[in-house]
mmCIF file of C-alpha atoms in Angstrom:
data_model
loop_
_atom_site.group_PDB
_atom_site.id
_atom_site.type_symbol
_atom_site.label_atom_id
_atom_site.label_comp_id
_atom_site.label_asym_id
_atom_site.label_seq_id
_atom_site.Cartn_x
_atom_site.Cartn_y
_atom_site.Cartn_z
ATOM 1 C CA UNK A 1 90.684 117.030 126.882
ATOM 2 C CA UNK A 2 91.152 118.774 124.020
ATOM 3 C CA UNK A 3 92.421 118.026 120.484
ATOM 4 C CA UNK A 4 93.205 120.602 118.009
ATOM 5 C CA UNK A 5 94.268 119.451 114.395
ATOM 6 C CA UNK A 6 95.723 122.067 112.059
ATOM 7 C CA UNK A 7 97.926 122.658 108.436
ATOM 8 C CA UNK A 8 95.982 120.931 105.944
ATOM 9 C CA UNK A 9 96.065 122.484 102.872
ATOM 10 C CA UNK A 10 96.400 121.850 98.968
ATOM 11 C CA UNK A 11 99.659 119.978 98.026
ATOM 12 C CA UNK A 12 100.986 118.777 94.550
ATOM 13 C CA UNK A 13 101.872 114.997 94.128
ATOM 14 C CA UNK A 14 105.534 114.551 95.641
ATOM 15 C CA UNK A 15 105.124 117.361 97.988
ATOM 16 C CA UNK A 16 104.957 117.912 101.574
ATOM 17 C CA UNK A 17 102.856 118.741 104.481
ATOM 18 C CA UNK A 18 102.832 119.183 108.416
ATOM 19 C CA UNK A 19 99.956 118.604 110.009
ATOM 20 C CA UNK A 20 99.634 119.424 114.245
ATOM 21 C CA UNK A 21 97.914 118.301 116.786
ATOM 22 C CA UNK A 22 97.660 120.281 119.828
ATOM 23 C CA UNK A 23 96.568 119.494 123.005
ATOM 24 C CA UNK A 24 95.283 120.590 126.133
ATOM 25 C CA UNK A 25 94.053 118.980 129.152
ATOM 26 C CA UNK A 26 96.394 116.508 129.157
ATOM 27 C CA UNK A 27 100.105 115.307 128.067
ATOM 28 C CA UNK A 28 100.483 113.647 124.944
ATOM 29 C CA UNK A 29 104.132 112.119 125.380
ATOM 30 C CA UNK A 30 101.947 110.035 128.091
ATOM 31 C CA UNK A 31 99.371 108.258 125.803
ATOM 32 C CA UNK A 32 99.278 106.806 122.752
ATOM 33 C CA UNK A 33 98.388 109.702 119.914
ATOM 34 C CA UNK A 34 97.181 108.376 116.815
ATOM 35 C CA UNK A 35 96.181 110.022 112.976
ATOM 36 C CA UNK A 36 93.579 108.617 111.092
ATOM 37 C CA UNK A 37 92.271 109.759 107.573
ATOM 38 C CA UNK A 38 88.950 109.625 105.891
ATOM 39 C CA UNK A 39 88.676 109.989 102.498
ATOM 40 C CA UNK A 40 86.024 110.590 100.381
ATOM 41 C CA UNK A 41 83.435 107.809 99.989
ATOM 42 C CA UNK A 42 85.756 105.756 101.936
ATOM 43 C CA UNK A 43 85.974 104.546 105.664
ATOM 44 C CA UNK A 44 87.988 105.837 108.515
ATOM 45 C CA UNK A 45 91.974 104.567 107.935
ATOM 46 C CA UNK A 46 93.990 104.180 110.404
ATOM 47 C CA UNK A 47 97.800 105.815 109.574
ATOM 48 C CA UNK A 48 100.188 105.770 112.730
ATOM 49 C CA UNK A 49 100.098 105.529 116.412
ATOM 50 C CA UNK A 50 103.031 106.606 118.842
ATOM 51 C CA UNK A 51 102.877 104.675 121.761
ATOM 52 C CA UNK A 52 103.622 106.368 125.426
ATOM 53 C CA UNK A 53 106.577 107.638 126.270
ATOM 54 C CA UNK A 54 107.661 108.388 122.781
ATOM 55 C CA UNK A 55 107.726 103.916 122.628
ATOM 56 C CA UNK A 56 107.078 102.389 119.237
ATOM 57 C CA UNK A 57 105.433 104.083 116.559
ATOM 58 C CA UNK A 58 103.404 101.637 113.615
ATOM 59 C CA UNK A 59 102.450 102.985 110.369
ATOM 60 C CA UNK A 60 99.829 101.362 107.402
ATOM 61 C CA UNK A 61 101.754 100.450 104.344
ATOM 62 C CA UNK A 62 100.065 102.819 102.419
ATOM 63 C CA UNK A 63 102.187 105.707 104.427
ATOM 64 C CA UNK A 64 105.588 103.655 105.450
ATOM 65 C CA UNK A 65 108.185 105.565 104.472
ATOM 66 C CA UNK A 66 106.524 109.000 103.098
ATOM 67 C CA UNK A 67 104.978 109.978 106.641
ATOM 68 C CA UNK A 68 106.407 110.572 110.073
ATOM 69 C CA UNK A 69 105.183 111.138 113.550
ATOM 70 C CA UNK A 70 106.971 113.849 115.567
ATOM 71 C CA UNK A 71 106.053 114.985 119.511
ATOM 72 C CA UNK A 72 107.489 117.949 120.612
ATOM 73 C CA UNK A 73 106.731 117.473 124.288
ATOM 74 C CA UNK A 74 107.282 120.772 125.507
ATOM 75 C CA UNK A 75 104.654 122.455 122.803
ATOM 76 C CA UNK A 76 102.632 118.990 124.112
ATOM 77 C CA UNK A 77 101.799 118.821 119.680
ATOM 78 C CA UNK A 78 102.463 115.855 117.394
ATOM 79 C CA UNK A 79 102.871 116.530 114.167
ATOM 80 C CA UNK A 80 102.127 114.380 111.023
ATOM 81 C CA UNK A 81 105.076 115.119 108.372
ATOM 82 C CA UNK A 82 104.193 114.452 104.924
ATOM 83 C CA UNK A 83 106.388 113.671 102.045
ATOM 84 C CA UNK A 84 106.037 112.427 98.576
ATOM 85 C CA UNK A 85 102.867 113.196 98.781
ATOM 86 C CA UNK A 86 100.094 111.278 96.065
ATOM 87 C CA UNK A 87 96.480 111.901 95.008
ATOM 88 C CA UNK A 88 95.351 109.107 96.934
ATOM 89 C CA UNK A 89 96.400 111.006 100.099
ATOM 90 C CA UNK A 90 93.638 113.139 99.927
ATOM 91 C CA UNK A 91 91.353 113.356 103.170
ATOM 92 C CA UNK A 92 90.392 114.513 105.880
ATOM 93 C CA UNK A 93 93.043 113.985 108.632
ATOM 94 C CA UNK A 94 92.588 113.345 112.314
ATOM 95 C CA UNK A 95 94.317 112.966 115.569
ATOM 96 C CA UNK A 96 93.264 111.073 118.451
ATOM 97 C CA UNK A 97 94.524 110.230 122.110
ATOM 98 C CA UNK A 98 93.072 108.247 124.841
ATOM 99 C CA UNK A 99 94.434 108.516 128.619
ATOM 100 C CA UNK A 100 93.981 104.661 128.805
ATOM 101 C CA UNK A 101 96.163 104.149 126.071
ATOM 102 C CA UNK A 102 99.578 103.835 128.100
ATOM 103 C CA UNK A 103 102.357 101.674 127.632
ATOM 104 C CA UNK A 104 105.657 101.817 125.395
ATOM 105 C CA UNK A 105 104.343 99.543 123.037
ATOM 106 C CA UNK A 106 100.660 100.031 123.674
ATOM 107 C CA UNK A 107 100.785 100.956 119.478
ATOM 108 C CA UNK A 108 101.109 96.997 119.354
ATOM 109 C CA UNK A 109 98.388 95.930 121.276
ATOM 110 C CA UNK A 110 95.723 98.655 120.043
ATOM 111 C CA UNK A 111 96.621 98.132 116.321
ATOM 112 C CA UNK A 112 96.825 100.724 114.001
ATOM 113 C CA UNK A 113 92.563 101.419 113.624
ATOM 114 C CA UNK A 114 92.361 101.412 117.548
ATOM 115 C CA UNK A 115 89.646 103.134 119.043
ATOM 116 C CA UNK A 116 90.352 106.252 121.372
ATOM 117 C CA UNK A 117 87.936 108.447 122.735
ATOM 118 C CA UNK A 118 89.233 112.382 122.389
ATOM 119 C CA UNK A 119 89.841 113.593 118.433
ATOM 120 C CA UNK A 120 90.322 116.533 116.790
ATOM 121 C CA UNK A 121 88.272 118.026 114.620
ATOM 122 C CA UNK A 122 90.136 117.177 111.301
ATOM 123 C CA UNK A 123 91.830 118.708 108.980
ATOM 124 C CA UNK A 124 91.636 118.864 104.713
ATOM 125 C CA UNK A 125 94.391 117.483 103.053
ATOM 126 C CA UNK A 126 93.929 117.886 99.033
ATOM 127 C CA UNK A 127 96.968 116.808 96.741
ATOM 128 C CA UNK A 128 96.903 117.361 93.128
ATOM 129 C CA UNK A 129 98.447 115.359 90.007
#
């Protein structure tokens, strides 16, 4: 399994970005895909997870609202949409699956920091004020 994370870039507060994350070796619409951020100085932060089957998707507060989750099944990516994007935004981004993580609502019982076992290799995500 593979995990390919792509489109960071340099924003300006209220802006937008679309992050991907492709995969191969297996079919994301069938495990729970999750983005994470790290900023600097700062721990790992769990963002949103999409549950199997394109089930129930949780976000952290700090993103309700501004980002989105998409999965295009037949590109087998999920992309991150970011609006109204703020300084504090800035990271590195990452995506992660796990082919244990099944379920509709598995988002629910993993929580939004779960722990998964493929990732990406992250991508930069600066926004300016």
């Amino acid at each position: 399994v593979q995990l390919q994370a792509s489109g960071g870039g340099l924003a300006q507060s209220g802006g937008s970005l679309r992050l991907s994350c492709a995969a191969s070796g297996l079919s994301l619409y069938y495990y729970a895909t999750a983005w994470f951020r790290q900023a600097p100085g700062k721990g790992r932060e769990g963002i949103i997870c999409i549950s199997s089957y394109g089930g129930t998707t949780y976000y952290a507060d700090s993103v309700k609202g501004r980002f989105t989750i998409i999965t295009d099944r037949t590109k087998n990516v999920v992309y991150l949409q970011m609006n109204s994007l703020k300084p504090e935004d800035t990271a590195v981004y990452y995506c992660a699956t796990d082919p244990s993580h099944v379920g509709p609502d598995i988002c629910g019982a993993l929580g939004i920091n779960g722990e998964y076992t493929n990732w990406g290799q992250g991508t930069q995500v600066t926004v300016s004020s």
